[in-house]
Coordinates of C-alpha atoms in Angstrom, one line a residue:
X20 CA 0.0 0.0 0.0
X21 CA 1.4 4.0 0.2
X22 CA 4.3 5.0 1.8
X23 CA 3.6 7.7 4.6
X24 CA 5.6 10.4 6.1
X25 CA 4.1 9.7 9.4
X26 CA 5.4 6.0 9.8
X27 CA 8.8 6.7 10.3
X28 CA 9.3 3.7 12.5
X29 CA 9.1 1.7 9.4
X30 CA 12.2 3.8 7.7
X31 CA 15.6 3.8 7.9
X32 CA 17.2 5.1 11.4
X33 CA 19.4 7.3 10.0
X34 CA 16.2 9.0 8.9
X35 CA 16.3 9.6 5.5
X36 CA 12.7 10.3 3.7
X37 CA 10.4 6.7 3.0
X38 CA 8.9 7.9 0.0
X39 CA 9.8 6.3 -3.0
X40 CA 11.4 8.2 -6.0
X41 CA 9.4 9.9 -9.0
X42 CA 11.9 8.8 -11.7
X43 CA 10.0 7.4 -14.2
X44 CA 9.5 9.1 -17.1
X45 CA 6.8 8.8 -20.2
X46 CA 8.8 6.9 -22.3
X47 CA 9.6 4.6 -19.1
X48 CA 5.8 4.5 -18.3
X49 CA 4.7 3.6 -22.1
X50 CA 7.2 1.1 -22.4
X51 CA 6.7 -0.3 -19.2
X52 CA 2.6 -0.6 -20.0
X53 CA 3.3 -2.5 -23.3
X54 CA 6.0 -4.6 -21.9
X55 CA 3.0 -5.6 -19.3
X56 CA 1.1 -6.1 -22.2
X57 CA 3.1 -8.7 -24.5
X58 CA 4.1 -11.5 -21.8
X59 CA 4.9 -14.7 -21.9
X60 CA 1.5 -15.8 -22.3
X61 CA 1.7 -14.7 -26.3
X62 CA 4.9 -15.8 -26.5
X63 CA 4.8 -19.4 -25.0
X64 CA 1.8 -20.1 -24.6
X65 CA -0.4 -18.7 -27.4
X66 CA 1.1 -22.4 -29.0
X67 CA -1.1 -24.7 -27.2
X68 CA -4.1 -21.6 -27.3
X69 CA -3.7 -22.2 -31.4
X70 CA -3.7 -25.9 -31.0
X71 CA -6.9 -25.7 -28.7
X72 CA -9.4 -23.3 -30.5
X73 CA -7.9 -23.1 -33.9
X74 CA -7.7 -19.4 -36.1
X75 CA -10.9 -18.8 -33.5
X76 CA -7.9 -17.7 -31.1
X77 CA -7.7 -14.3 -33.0
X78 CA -11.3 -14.0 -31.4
X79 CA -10.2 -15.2 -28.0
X80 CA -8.0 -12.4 -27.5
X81 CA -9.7 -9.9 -29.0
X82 CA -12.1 -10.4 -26.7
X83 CA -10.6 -10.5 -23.8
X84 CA -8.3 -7.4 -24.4
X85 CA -11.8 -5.7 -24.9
X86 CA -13.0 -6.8 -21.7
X87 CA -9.5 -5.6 -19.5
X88 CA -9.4 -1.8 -21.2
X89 CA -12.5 -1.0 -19.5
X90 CA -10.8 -2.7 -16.1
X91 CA -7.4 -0.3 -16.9
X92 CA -10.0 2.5 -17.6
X93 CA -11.6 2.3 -14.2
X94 CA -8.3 1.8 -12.4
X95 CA -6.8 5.3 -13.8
X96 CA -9.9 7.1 -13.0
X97 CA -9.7 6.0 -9.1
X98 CA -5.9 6.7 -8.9
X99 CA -6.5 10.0 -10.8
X100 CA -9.2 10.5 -8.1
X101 CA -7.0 10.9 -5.4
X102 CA -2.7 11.7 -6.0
X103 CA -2.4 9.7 -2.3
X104 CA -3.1 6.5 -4.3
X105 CA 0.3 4.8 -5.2
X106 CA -2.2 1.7 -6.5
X107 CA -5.0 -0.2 -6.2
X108 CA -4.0 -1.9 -3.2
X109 CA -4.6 1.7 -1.7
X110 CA -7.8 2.8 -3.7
X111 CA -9.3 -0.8 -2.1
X112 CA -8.6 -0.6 1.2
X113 CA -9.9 2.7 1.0
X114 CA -13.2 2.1 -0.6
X115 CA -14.0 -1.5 0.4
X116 CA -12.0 -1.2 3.6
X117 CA -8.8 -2.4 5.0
X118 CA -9.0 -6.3 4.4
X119 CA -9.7 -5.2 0.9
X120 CA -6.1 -3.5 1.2
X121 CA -5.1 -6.6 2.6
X122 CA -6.0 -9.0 0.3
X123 CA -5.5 -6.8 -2.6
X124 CA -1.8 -6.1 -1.7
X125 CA -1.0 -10.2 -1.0
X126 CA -2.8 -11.7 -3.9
X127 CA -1.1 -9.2 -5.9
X128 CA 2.3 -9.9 -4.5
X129 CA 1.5 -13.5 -5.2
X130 CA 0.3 -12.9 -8.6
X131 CA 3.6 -11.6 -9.7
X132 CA 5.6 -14.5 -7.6
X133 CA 3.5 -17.2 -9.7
X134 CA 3.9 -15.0 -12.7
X135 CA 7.6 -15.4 -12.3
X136 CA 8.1 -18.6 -12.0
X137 CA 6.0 -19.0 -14.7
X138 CA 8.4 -16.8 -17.1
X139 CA 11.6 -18.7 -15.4
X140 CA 10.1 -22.3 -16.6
X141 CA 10.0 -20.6 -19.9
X142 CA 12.8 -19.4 -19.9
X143 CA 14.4 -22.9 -18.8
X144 CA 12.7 -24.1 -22.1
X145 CA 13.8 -21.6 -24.7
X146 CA 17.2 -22.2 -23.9
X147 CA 17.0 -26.0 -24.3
X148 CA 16.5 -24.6 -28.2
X149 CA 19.8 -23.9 -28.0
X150 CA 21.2 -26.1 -25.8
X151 CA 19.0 -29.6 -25.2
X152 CA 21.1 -31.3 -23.0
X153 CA 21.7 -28.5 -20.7
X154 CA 20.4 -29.1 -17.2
X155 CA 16.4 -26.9 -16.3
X156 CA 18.0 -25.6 -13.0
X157 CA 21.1 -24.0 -14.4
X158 CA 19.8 -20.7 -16.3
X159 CA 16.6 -20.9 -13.9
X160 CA 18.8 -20.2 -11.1
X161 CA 20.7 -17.8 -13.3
X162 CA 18.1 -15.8 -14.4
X163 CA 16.8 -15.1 -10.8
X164 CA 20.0 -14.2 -10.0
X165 CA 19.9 -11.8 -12.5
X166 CA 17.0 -10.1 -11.9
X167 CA 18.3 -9.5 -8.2
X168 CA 20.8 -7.6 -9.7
X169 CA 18.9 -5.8 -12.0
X170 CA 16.7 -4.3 -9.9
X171 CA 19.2 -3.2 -7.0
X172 CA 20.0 -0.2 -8.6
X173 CA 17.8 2.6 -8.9
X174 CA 14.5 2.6 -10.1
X175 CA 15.3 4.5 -13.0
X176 CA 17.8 2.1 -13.7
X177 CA 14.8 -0.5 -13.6
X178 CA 12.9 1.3 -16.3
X179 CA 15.7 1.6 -18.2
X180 CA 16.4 -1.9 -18.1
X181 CA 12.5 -2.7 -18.9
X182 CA 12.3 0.3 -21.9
X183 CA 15.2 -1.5 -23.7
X184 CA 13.4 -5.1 -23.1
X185 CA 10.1 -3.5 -24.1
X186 CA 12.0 -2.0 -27.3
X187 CA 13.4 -5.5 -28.5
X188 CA 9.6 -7.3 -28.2
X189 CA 7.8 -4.3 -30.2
X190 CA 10.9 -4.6 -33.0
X191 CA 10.3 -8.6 -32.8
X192 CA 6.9 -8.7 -33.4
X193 CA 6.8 -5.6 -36.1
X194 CA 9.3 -7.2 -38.1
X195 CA 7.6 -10.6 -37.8
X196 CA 4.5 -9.5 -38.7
X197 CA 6.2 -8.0 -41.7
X198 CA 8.0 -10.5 -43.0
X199 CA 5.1 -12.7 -42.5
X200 CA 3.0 -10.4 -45.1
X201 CA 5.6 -11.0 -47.1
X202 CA 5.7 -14.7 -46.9
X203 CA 1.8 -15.1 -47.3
X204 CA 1.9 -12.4 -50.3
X205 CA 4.4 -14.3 -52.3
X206 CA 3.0 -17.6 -51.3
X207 CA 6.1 -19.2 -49.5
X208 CA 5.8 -22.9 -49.4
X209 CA 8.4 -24.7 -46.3
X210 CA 10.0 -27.5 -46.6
X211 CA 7.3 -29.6 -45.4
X212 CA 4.9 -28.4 -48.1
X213 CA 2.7 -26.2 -46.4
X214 CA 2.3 -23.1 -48.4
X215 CA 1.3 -19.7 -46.6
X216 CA -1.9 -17.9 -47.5
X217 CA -4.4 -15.9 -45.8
X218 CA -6.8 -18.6 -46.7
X219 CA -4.9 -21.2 -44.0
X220 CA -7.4 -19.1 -41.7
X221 CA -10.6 -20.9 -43.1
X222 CA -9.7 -23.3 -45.2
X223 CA -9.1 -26.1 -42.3
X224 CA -12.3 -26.6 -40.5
X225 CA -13.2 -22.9 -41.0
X226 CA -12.8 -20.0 -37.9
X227 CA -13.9 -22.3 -35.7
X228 CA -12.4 -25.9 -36.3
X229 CA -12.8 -27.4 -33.0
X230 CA -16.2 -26.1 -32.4
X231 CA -17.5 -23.7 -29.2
X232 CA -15.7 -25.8 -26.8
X233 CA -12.9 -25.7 -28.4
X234 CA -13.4 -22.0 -28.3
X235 CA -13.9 -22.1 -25.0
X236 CA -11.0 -23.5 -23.9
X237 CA -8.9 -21.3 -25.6
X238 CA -9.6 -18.5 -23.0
X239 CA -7.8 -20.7 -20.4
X240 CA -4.0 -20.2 -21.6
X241 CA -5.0 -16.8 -23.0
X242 CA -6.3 -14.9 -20.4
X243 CA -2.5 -15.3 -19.0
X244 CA -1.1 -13.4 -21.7
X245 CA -3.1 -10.2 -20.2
X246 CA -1.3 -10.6 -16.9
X247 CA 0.2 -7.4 -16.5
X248 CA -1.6 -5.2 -18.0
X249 CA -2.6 -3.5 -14.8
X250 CA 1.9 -3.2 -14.0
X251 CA 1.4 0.7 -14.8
X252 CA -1.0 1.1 -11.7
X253 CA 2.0 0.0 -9.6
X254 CA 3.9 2.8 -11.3
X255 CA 1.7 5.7 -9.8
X256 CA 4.1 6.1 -7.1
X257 CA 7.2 6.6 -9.1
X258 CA 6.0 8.3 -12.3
X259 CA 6.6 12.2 -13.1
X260 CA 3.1 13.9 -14.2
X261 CA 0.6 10.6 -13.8
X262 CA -2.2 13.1 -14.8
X263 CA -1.0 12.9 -17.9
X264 CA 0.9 9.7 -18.2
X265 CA -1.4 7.4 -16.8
X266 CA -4.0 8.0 -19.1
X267 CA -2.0 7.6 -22.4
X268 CA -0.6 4.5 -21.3
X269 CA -4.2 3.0 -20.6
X270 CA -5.2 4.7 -23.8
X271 CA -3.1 2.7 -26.1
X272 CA -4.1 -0.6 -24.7
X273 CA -6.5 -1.5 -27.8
X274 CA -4.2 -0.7 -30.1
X275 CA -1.7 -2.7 -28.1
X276 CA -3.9 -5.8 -28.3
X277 CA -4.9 -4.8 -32.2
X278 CA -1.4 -5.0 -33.1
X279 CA 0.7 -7.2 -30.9
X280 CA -1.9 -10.2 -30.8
X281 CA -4.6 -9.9 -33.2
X282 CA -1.9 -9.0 -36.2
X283 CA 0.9 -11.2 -35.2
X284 CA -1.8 -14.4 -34.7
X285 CA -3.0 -13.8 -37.8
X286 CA 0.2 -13.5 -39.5
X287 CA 1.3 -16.3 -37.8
X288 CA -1.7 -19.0 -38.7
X289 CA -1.5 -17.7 -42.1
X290 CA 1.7 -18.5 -42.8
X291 CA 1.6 -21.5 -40.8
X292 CA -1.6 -23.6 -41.1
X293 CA -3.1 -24.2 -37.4
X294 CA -2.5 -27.9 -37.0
X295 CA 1.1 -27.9 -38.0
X296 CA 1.6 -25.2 -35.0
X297 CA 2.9 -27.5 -31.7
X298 CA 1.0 -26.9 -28.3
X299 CA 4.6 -26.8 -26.4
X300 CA 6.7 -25.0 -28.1
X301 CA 6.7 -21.1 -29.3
X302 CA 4.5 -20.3 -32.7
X303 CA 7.1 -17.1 -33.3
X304 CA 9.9 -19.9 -32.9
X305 CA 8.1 -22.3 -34.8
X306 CA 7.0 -20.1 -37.8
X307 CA 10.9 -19.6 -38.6
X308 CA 11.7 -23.1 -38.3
X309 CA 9.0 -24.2 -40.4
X310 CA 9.9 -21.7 -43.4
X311 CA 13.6 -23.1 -43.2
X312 CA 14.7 -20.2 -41.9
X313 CA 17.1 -21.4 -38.6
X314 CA 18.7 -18.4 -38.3
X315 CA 16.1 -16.0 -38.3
X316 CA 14.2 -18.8 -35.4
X317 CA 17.3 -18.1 -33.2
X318 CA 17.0 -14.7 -33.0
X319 CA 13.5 -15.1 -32.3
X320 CA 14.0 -17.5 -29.9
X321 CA 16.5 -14.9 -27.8
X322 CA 13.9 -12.3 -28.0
X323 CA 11.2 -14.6 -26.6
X324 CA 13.7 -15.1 -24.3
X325 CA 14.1 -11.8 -23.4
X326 CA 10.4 -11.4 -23.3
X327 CA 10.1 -13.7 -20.4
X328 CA 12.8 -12.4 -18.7
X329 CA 11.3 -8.7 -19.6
X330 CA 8.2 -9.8 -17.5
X331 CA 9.8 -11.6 -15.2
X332 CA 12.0 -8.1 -14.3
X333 CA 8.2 -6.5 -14.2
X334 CA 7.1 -8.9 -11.6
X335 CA 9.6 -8.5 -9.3
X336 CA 9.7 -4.5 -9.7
X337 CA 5.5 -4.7 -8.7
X338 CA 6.2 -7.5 -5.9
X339 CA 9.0 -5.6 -4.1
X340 CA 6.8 -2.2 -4.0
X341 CA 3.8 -3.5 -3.0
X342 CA 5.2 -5.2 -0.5
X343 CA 7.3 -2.3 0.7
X344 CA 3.7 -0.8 0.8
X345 CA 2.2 -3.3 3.0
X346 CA 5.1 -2.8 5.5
X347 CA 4.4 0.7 5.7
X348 CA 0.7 -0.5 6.8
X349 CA 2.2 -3.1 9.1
X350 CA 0.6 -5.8 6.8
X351 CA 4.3 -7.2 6.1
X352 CA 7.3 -7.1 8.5
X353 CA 8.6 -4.0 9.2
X354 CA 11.9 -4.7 7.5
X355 CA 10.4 -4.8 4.0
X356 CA 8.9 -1.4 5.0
X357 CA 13.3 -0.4 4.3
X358 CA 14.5 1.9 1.4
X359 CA 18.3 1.3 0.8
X360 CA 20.5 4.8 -0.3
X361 CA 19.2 4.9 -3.8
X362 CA 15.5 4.8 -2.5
X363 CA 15.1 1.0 -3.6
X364 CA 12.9 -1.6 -1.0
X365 CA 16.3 -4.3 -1.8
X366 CA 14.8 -6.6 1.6
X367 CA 11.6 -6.5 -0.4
X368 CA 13.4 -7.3 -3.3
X369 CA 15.2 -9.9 -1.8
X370 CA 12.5 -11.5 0.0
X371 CA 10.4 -11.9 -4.0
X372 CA 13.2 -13.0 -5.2
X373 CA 13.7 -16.1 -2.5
X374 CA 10.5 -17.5 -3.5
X375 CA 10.8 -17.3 -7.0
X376 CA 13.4 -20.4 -5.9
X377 CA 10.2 -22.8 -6.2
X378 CA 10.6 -22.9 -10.0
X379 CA 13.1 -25.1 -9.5
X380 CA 11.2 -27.5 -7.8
X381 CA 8.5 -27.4 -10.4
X382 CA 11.6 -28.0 -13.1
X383 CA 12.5 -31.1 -10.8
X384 CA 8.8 -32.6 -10.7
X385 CA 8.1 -32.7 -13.8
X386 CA 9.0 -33.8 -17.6
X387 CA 7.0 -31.6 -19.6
X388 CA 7.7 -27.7 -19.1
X389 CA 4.5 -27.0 -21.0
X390 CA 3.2 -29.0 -18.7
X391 CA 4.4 -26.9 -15.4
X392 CA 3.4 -23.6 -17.3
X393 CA 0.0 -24.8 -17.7
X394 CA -0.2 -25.5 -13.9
X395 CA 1.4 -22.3 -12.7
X396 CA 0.0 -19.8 -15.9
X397 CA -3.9 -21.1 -14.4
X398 CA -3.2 -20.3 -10.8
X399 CA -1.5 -16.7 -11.9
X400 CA -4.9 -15.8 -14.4
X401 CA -7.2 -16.8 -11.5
X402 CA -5.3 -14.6 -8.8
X403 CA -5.3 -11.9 -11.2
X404 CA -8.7 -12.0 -12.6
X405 CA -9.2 -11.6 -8.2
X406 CA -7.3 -8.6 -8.2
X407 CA -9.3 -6.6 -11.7
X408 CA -12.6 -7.9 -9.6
X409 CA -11.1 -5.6 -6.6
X410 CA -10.8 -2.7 -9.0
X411 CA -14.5 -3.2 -10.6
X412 CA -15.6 -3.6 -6.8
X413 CA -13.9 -0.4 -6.1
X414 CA -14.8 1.4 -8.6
X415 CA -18.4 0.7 -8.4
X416 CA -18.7 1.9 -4.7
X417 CA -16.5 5.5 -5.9
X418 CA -19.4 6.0 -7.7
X419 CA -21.7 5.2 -5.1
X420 CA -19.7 7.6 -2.5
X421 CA -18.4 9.8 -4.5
X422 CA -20.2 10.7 -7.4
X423 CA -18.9 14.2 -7.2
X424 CA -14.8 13.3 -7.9
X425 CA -16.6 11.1 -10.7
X426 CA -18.2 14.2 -12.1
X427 CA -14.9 16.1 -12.0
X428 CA -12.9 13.6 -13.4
X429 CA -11.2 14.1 -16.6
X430 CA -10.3 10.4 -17.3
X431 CA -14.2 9.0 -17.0
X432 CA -14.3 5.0 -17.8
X433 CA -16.4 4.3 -20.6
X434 CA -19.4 2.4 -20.2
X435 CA -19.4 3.5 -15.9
X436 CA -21.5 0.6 -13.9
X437 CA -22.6 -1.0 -16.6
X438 CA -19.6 -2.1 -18.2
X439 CA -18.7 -3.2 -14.8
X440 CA -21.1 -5.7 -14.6
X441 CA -20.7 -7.2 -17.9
X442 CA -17.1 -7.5 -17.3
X443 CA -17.6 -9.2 -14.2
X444 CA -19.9 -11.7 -15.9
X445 CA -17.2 -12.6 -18.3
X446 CA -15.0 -13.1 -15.2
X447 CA -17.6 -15.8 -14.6
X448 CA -17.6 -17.2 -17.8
X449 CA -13.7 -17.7 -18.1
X450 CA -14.2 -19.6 -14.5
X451 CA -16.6 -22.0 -16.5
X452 CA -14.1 -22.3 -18.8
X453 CA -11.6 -23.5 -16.6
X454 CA -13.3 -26.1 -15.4
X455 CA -13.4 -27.8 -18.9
X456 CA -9.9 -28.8 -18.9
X457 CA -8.5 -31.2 -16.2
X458 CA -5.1 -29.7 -15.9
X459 CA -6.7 -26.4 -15.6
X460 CA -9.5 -27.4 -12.7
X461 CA -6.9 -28.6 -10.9
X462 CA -5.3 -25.2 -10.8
X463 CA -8.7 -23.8 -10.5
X464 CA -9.8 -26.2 -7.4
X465 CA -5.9 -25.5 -5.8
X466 CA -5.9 -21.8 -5.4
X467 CA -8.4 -21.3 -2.4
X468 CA -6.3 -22.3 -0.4
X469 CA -4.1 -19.2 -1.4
X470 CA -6.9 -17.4 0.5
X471 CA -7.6 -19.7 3.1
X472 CA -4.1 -18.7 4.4
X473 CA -5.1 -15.2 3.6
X474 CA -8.0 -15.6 5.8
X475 CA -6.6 -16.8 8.3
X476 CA -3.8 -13.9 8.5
X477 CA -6.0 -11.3 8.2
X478 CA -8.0 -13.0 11.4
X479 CA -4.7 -12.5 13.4
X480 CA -3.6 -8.7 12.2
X481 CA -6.6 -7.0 12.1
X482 CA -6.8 -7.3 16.0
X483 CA -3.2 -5.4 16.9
X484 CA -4.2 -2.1 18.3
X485 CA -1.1 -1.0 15.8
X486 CA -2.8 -2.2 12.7
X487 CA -6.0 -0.1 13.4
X488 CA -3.6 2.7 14.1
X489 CA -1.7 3.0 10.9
X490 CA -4.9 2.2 8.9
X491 CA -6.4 5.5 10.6
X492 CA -3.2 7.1 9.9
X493 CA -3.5 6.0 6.0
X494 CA -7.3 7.3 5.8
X495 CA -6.1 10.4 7.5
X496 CA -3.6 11.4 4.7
X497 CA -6.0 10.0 2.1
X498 CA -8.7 12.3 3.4
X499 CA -6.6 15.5 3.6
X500 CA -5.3 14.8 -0.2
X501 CA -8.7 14.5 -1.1
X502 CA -10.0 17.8 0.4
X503 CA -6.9 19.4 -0.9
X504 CA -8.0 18.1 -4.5
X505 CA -11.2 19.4 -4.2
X506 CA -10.6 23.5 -3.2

């Protein structure tokens, strides 16, 4: 949650200021959002999404980027609503209480934790392109290792880090999608036969080969490709101008999805007919391979690479600050409440980065890493889709309360209650869809008892007379930035 001024208990003793450093600029934040918005999920996963619902994928995640803008709309118009916010974790335990904040803050946390050991088991796999023999463990240890290091520094040095990895995904896929035109204008035929053509999208079974449940069950993998798209909420704290930042990075989102999914899928089955495409490995990998071209499949394979490790960076960057936030609400130990000399939470850092270590084990269980990113990619959508119900919730009882910093507001979500509600219901209809898949339900029927121990935590905190007392604190300064807002 926010970092106050009046906690100084929580800081360093030498008493330098808590509050977290504005250094991210508009170039860091836009880079940042997209980066949030192409993850691994496209990259790895959007294989066995193909191999489920067929060119009716394009459809699958058009859909659901439709569905999240209107969750990233009304998550800039609360933290526009009040410059105390530093994210949603604060905006929900202001609105729907402090076990809001709470849970918010945790399942968030845990979001990114699972997100991250996702990315690492990817990552495990796209080196074994290179190098088959080469044991799981060795670059999964490396890479958290390296992302330890990577965000020690400042966090300008952070965005800098994530504007470059941003840059090489948006090159990546721009220049696939191009030479994919090209291929399927000049009817390429690989080596196998196959021969490109924007016709590969119908002419197999038509949009919708493997009929509605195959359709279905395509929102399973895909909805994990979204995961992140709410990373520029964490940002509020550390941006310069979010007035006018925050809303172009949420602005862009459809033309994010238009472009980086939509396009590249396309491109993708039409150069590559859908059945050829293999469940467990990379389609942007595969689509190189396939046309003969091993050279070019390398280089793609290091930039999927560098996409996982791109959100993987992300993950720990959100983790460590909202968990530095919880501190400073005495919902975490009061040593992850610590800013080093560069203004960087390194114990939160370090204490993300420790269980990031369980990849490892997953690596160890089991054969197939498609198999382990299935697992972990259904318990990370299911956490998240928690967290973008918290914001709906939120934002529907702003507008109950406080209809008048709705009226004012010059970022309004489109579509207001109503659009709330219809996105919930979709919410409900990508929770029926898990249950169609048995590797999926078993994710789905494992992650209560992520808030079962949640539950019981809460039971335990909420009754230290200290708690109470920094929560009153935390409304206080809320309540003062609001009236300030308002003269």
């Amino acid at each position: 949650m926010s970092d106050h001024a009046n906690t100084p208990d929580l800081t360093k003793p030498s008493g330098e200021d808590p509050h977290l450093s504005r250094q991210l600029s508009n170039r860091h934040i836009q880079l940042i959002a997209i980066g949030g918005a192409i993850g691994t999920g496209l990259f790895m996963g959007s294989g066995k999404t193909i191999s489920l619902a067929g060119p009716s994928v394009i459809f699958v995640y058009m859909i659901i980027g439709f569905m999240l803008f209107f969750v990233m709309r009304a998550m800039g118009e609360l933290l526009l609503s009040n410059m105390a916010y530093k994210s949603f974790s604060d905006f929900a335990a202001d609105l729907l209480g402090p076990w809001a904040g709470f849970f918010t803050g945790w399942t968030y946390w845990f979001c990114w934790i699972v997100t991250g050991i996702a990315d690492v088991i990817a990552i495990s796999g796209y080196f074994k392109y290179w190098w088959p023999g080469l044991a799981a463990w060795i670059p999964a240890l490396l890479t958290i290792a390296a992302l330890l290091l990577l965000n020690l520094p400042t966090v300008r040095a952070f965005g800098e880090t994530e504007f470059w990895f941003a840059l090489i995904k948006i090159i990546a896929i721009v220049s696939l999608i191009v030479v994919g035109i090209v291929m399927v204008v000049s009817g390429f035929t690989a080596p196998n036969g196959a021969t490109s053509g924007i016709d590969n999208l119908w002419n197999d079974g038509g949009m919708f080969p493997t009929g509605f449940m195959g359709f279905v069950a395509g929102f399973q993998i895909a909805v994990f490709a979204f995961v992140g798209i709410e990373l520029v909420g964490t940002t509020a704290a550390e941006a310069k101008d979010p007035e006018k930042n925050l809303p172009k990075a949420i602005n862009s989102i459809p033309i994010r999805v238009l472009l980086f999914y939509v396009v590249a899928l396309t491109v993708i089955i039409a150069v590559t007919p859908w059945r050829e495409i293999s469940a467990d490995k990379s389609p942007f990998v595969a689509m190189f391979t396939l046309a003969g071209l091993g050279i070019a499949a390398s280089v793609i394979n290091f930039v999927v690479l560098t996409s996982a490790a791109s959100s993987a960076n992300s993950g720990i960057y959100s983790t460590s600050r909202m968990v530095f936030g919880l501190a400073q609400e005495g919902d975490a130990p009061r040593a992850l409440g610590k800013l080093n000399s560069r203004k960087v939470p390194a114990n939160a850092l370090m204490f993300s980065c420790i269980f990031l270590l369980a990849s490892l084990i997953l690596l160890f269980s089991g054969d197939s890493v498609i198999e382990a990113f299935t697992v972990v990619t259904t318990i990370s959508a299911l956490l998240f889709m928690f967290v973008w119900t918290i914001i709906l919730a939120s934002y529907m009882v702003y507008r109950k309360r406080r209809p008048h910093l709705h009226e004012a507001s010059k970022f309004k979500m489109p579509g207001g209650i109503v659009m709330c509600w219809v996105v919930l219901a979709f919410f409900v209809f990508i929770l029926w869809a898990l249950t169609t898949k048995d590797d999926t339900l078993q994710a789905l029927l494992v992650t209560p008892i992520w808030f079962v121990v949640l539950g019981i935590a809460w039971a335990i905190i909420r009754r230290r007379p200290a708690h109470r007392a920094r929560y009153d604190a935390f409304k206080s300064e809320l309540d003062a930035s609001r009236q300030n807002g308002e003269k």
